[in-house]
């Protein structure tokens, strides 16, 4: 009986620990070098137009046309797609958005071979227009 109790305690403790490490893992750390970057491209009308078409081509299928995380492929991927119209999302620095978008992790694809850095910066400008 005593062994059973001890096993129960160990079980509960390790479950708690596992959910804790999962929480920690879910935080997406942006390297300081990126965090401080500002968008080097001009947010002109023409550039926003290019950003919009790049977004439609590469991002919309998962993130949805307004960035709400409701694209046609949204159900097939793991991870929090976020809400690009939210204050929480928009409060991130240009460099943080660039880093997450360009480098990716897990089901968020890496775009280093599919897009130029300049194109990704234009896409970051376009994501800024999704603010509520
Ligand atoms: C195949 C589906 C898919 C495509 C296509 C995709 N994403 Fe994602 N994206 C994800 C997933 C899944 C996450 C959550 C990843 C995580 O938290 O581990 C994510 C997360 C993000 C985040 C972080 C969100 C936040 O709340 O901080 C940004 C920014 C982002 N994506 C931008 C883009 C951009 C820009 C494109 C197009 C160039 C794109 N994504 C294309 C699946 C996708």
mmCIF file of C-alpha atoms and ligand atoms in Angstrom:
data_model
loop_
_atom_site.group_PDB
_atom_site.id
_atom_site.type_symbol
_atom_site.label_atom_id
_atom_site.label_comp_id
_atom_site.label_asym_id
_atom_site.label_seq_id
_atom_site.Cartn_x
_atom_site.Cartn_y
_atom_site.Cartn_z
ATOM 1 C CA UNK A 1 0.000 0.000 0.000
ATOM 2 C CA UNK A 2 2.810 2.362 0.907
ATOM 3 C CA UNK A 3 4.613 1.637 -2.383
ATOM 4 C CA UNK A 4 1.388 2.361 -4.227
ATOM 5 C CA UNK A 5 1.090 5.765 -2.554
ATOM 6 C CA UNK A 6 4.689 6.597 -3.383
ATOM 7 C CA UNK A 7 4.144 5.573 -7.005
ATOM 8 C CA UNK A 8 1.022 7.746 -7.156
ATOM 9 C CA UNK A 9 2.974 10.733 -5.845
ATOM 10 C CA UNK A 10 5.772 10.178 -8.351
ATOM 11 C CA UNK A 11 3.161 9.902 -11.120
ATOM 12 C CA UNK A 12 1.447 13.147 -10.222
ATOM 13 C CA UNK A 13 4.745 14.984 -9.836
ATOM 14 C CA UNK A 14 6.098 13.851 -13.211
ATOM 15 C CA UNK A 15 2.850 14.765 -14.963
ATOM 16 C CA UNK A 16 3.120 18.240 -13.476
ATOM 17 C CA UNK A 17 6.734 18.471 -14.568
ATOM 18 C CA UNK A 18 5.919 17.333 -18.118
ATOM 19 C CA UNK A 19 3.201 19.946 -18.583
ATOM 20 C CA UNK A 20 5.581 22.544 -17.188
ATOM 21 C CA UNK A 21 8.337 21.725 -19.706
ATOM 22 C CA UNK A 22 5.736 21.807 -22.481
ATOM 23 C CA UNK A 23 4.782 25.341 -21.480
ATOM 24 C CA UNK A 24 8.414 26.393 -21.485
ATOM 25 C CA UNK A 25 9.009 24.832 -24.900
ATOM 26 C CA UNK A 26 6.054 26.619 -26.398
ATOM 27 C CA UNK A 27 7.606 29.996 -25.776
ATOM 28 C CA UNK A 28 9.291 31.018 -29.032
ATOM 29 C CA UNK A 29 12.578 32.702 -28.177
ATOM 30 C CA UNK A 30 13.725 35.291 -30.699
ATOM 31 C CA UNK A 31 17.520 35.819 -30.771
ATOM 32 C CA UNK A 32 18.542 39.336 -29.619
ATOM 33 C CA UNK A 33 20.094 40.077 -33.012
ATOM 34 C CA UNK A 34 16.672 39.749 -34.696
ATOM 35 C CA UNK A 35 14.639 41.278 -31.870
ATOM 36 C CA UNK A 36 16.307 44.655 -32.454
ATOM 37 C CA UNK A 37 15.931 44.731 -36.260
ATOM 38 C CA UNK A 38 13.681 47.294 -37.884
ATOM 39 C CA UNK A 39 12.114 46.831 -41.308
ATOM 40 C CA UNK A 40 14.637 48.100 -43.894
ATOM 41 C CA UNK A 41 12.018 48.321 -46.650
ATOM 42 C CA UNK A 42 9.714 51.263 -47.241
ATOM 43 C CA UNK A 43 6.028 50.690 -46.412
ATOM 44 C CA UNK A 44 4.944 52.279 -49.699
ATOM 45 C CA UNK A 45 1.682 51.428 -51.419
ATOM 46 C CA UNK A 46 3.524 49.487 -54.101
ATOM 47 C CA UNK A 47 5.521 47.496 -51.526
ATOM 48 C CA UNK A 48 2.378 46.676 -49.537
ATOM 49 C CA UNK A 49 0.844 45.385 -52.770
ATOM 50 C CA UNK A 50 3.820 43.078 -53.306
ATOM 51 C CA UNK A 51 3.636 42.032 -49.635
ATOM 52 C CA UNK A 52 -0.009 41.149 -50.065
ATOM 53 C CA UNK A 53 0.580 38.911 -53.070
ATOM 54 C CA UNK A 54 3.536 37.206 -51.355
ATOM 55 C CA UNK A 55 1.348 36.598 -48.322
ATOM 56 C CA UNK A 56 -1.437 35.146 -50.480
ATOM 57 C CA UNK A 57 1.002 32.846 -52.223
ATOM 58 C CA UNK A 58 3.025 31.594 -49.238
ATOM 59 C CA UNK A 59 1.116 32.179 -45.991
ATOM 60 C CA UNK A 60 -2.641 32.393 -46.554
ATOM 61 C CA UNK A 61 -3.198 28.625 -46.807
ATOM 62 C CA UNK A 62 -2.465 28.250 -43.086
ATOM 63 C CA UNK A 63 -2.866 31.720 -41.575
ATOM 64 C CA UNK A 64 -5.976 32.792 -43.518
ATOM 65 C CA UNK A 65 -6.507 35.920 -45.622
ATOM 66 C CA UNK A 66 -6.858 38.205 -42.586
ATOM 67 C CA UNK A 67 -4.246 36.380 -40.464
ATOM 68 C CA UNK A 68 -6.818 34.906 -38.090
ATOM 69 C CA UNK A 69 -5.341 31.406 -38.287
ATOM 70 C CA UNK A 70 -8.243 30.061 -40.349
ATOM 71 C CA UNK A 71 -6.603 29.063 -43.633
ATOM 72 C CA UNK A 72 -7.649 25.927 -45.516
ATOM 73 C CA UNK A 73 -4.642 23.990 -44.143
ATOM 74 C CA UNK A 74 -4.995 25.294 -40.568
ATOM 75 C CA UNK A 75 -6.476 22.041 -39.280
ATOM 76 C CA UNK A 76 -3.576 19.977 -40.597
ATOM 77 C CA UNK A 77 -0.827 21.737 -38.632
ATOM 78 C CA UNK A 78 0.257 21.576 -34.991
ATOM 79 C CA UNK A 79 1.087 24.736 -33.083
ATOM 80 C CA UNK A 80 -0.631 28.022 -32.362
ATOM 81 C CA UNK A 81 -1.094 29.935 -35.614
ATOM 82 C CA UNK A 82 -1.675 33.129 -33.666
ATOM 83 C CA UNK A 83 -3.977 35.994 -34.583
ATOM 84 C CA UNK A 84 -2.212 38.595 -36.721
ATOM 85 C CA UNK A 85 -4.903 41.184 -35.955
ATOM 86 C CA UNK A 86 -4.327 40.958 -32.184
ATOM 87 C CA UNK A 87 -2.425 43.427 -30.041
ATOM 88 C CA UNK A 88 -0.347 40.565 -28.665
ATOM 89 C CA UNK A 89 0.862 39.735 -32.165
ATOM 90 C CA UNK A 90 1.322 43.327 -33.320
ATOM 91 C CA UNK A 91 3.287 44.266 -30.178
ATOM 92 C CA UNK A 92 6.183 42.081 -31.378
ATOM 93 C CA UNK A 93 9.100 43.867 -33.038
ATOM 94 C CA UNK A 94 9.582 43.854 -36.836
ATOM 95 C CA UNK A 95 12.635 41.673 -36.302
ATOM 96 C CA UNK A 96 10.717 39.145 -34.186
ATOM 97 C CA UNK A 97 8.046 38.786 -36.881
ATOM 98 C CA UNK A 98 10.742 38.518 -39.531
ATOM 99 C CA UNK A 99 12.601 35.839 -37.558
ATOM 100 C CA UNK A 100 9.536 33.670 -36.896
ATOM 101 C CA UNK A 101 8.370 34.048 -40.513
ATOM 102 C CA UNK A 102 11.710 33.451 -42.222
ATOM 103 C CA UNK A 103 13.304 30.797 -39.991
ATOM 104 C CA UNK A 104 10.155 29.033 -38.735
ATOM 105 C CA UNK A 105 9.993 26.043 -36.362
ATOM 106 C CA UNK A 106 8.146 22.707 -36.452
ATOM 107 C CA UNK A 107 5.041 23.099 -38.663
ATOM 108 C CA UNK A 108 5.804 26.752 -39.398
ATOM 109 C CA UNK A 109 7.916 26.322 -42.570
ATOM 110 C CA UNK A 110 11.372 27.760 -43.163
ATOM 111 C CA UNK A 111 11.316 30.237 -46.059
ATOM 112 C CA UNK A 112 15.041 30.899 -46.498
ATOM 113 C CA UNK A 113 15.139 28.977 -49.773
ATOM 114 C CA UNK A 114 11.701 30.042 -51.014
ATOM 115 C CA UNK A 115 11.791 33.814 -50.517
ATOM 116 C CA UNK A 116 14.443 36.545 -50.431
ATOM 117 C CA UNK A 117 14.946 38.515 -47.193
ATOM 118 C CA UNK A 118 13.598 41.586 -48.968
ATOM 119 C CA UNK A 119 10.392 39.743 -49.892
ATOM 120 C CA UNK A 120 9.950 38.621 -46.287
ATOM 121 C CA UNK A 121 10.339 42.199 -45.031
ATOM 122 C CA UNK A 122 7.599 43.274 -47.465
ATOM 123 C CA UNK A 123 5.433 40.469 -46.068
ATOM 124 C CA UNK A 124 6.119 41.782 -42.535
ATOM 125 C CA UNK A 125 4.892 45.230 -43.675
ATOM 126 C CA UNK A 126 1.759 43.590 -45.025
ATOM 127 C CA UNK A 127 1.134 41.716 -41.733
ATOM 128 C CA UNK A 128 1.176 45.122 -39.989
ATOM 129 C CA UNK A 129 -1.901 46.143 -42.036
ATOM 130 C CA UNK A 130 -3.848 43.304 -40.355
ATOM 131 C CA UNK A 131 -3.906 45.121 -36.981
ATOM 132 C CA UNK A 132 -7.434 45.682 -35.701
HETATM 133 C C1 LIG B 1 1.978 24.992 -43.456
HETATM 134 C C2 LIG B 1 1.317 26.023 -42.675
HETATM 135 C C3 LIG B 1 1.964 27.379 -42.543
HETATM 136 C C4 LIG B 1 2.345 28.245 -43.558
HETATM 137 C C5 LIG B 1 2.239 28.033 -45.056
HETATM 138 C C6 LIG B 1 2.843 29.439 -42.899
HETATM 139 N N1 LIG B 1 2.777 29.296 -41.542
HETATM 140 FE FE1 LIG B 1 3.294 30.674 -40.137
HETATM 141 N N2 LIG B 1 2.872 29.386 -38.640
HETATM 142 C C7 LIG B 1 2.432 28.087 -38.829
HETATM 143 C C8 LIG B 1 2.358 27.422 -37.537
HETATM 144 C C9 LIG B 1 1.908 25.984 -37.298
HETATM 145 C C10 LIG B 1 2.767 28.365 -36.567
HETATM 146 C C11 LIG B 1 2.937 28.137 -35.050
HETATM 147 C C12 LIG B 1 4.337 27.602 -34.852
HETATM 148 C C13 LIG B 1 4.740 27.407 -33.397
HETATM 149 O O1 LIG B 1 4.335 28.181 -32.518
HETATM 150 O O2 LIG B 1 5.500 26.473 -33.151
HETATM 151 C C14 LIG B 1 3.081 29.588 -37.313
HETATM 152 C C15 LIG B 1 3.505 30.758 -36.699
HETATM 153 C C16 LIG B 1 3.802 31.933 -37.376
HETATM 154 C C17 LIG B 1 4.188 33.178 -36.749
HETATM 155 C C18 LIG B 1 4.291 33.436 -35.237
HETATM 156 C C19 LIG B 1 2.923 33.797 -34.732
HETATM 157 C C20 LIG B 1 2.900 34.479 -33.374
HETATM 158 O O3 LIG B 1 1.799 34.559 -32.798
HETATM 159 O O4 LIG B 1 3.939 34.967 -32.909
HETATM 160 C C21 LIG B 1 4.402 34.079 -37.754
HETATM 161 C C22 LIG B 1 4.850 35.520 -37.617
HETATM 162 C C23 LIG B 1 4.152 33.397 -39.000
HETATM 163 N N3 LIG B 1 3.780 32.100 -38.738
HETATM 164 C C24 LIG B 1 4.278 33.984 -40.243
HETATM 165 C C25 LIG B 1 4.100 33.311 -41.450
HETATM 166 C C26 LIG B 1 4.358 33.917 -42.745
HETATM 167 C C27 LIG B 1 4.780 35.355 -42.971
HETATM 168 C C28 LIG B 1 4.111 32.950 -43.673
HETATM 169 C C29 LIG B 1 4.301 33.036 -45.174
HETATM 170 C C30 LIG B 1 5.560 33.583 -45.663
HETATM 171 C C31 LIG B 1 3.697 31.748 -42.958
HETATM 172 N N4 LIG B 1 3.707 32.003 -41.615
HETATM 173 C C32 LIG B 1 3.333 30.552 -43.557
HETATM 174 C C33 LIG B 1 2.078 27.508 -40.037
HETATM 175 C C34 LIG B 1 2.267 28.044 -41.283
#
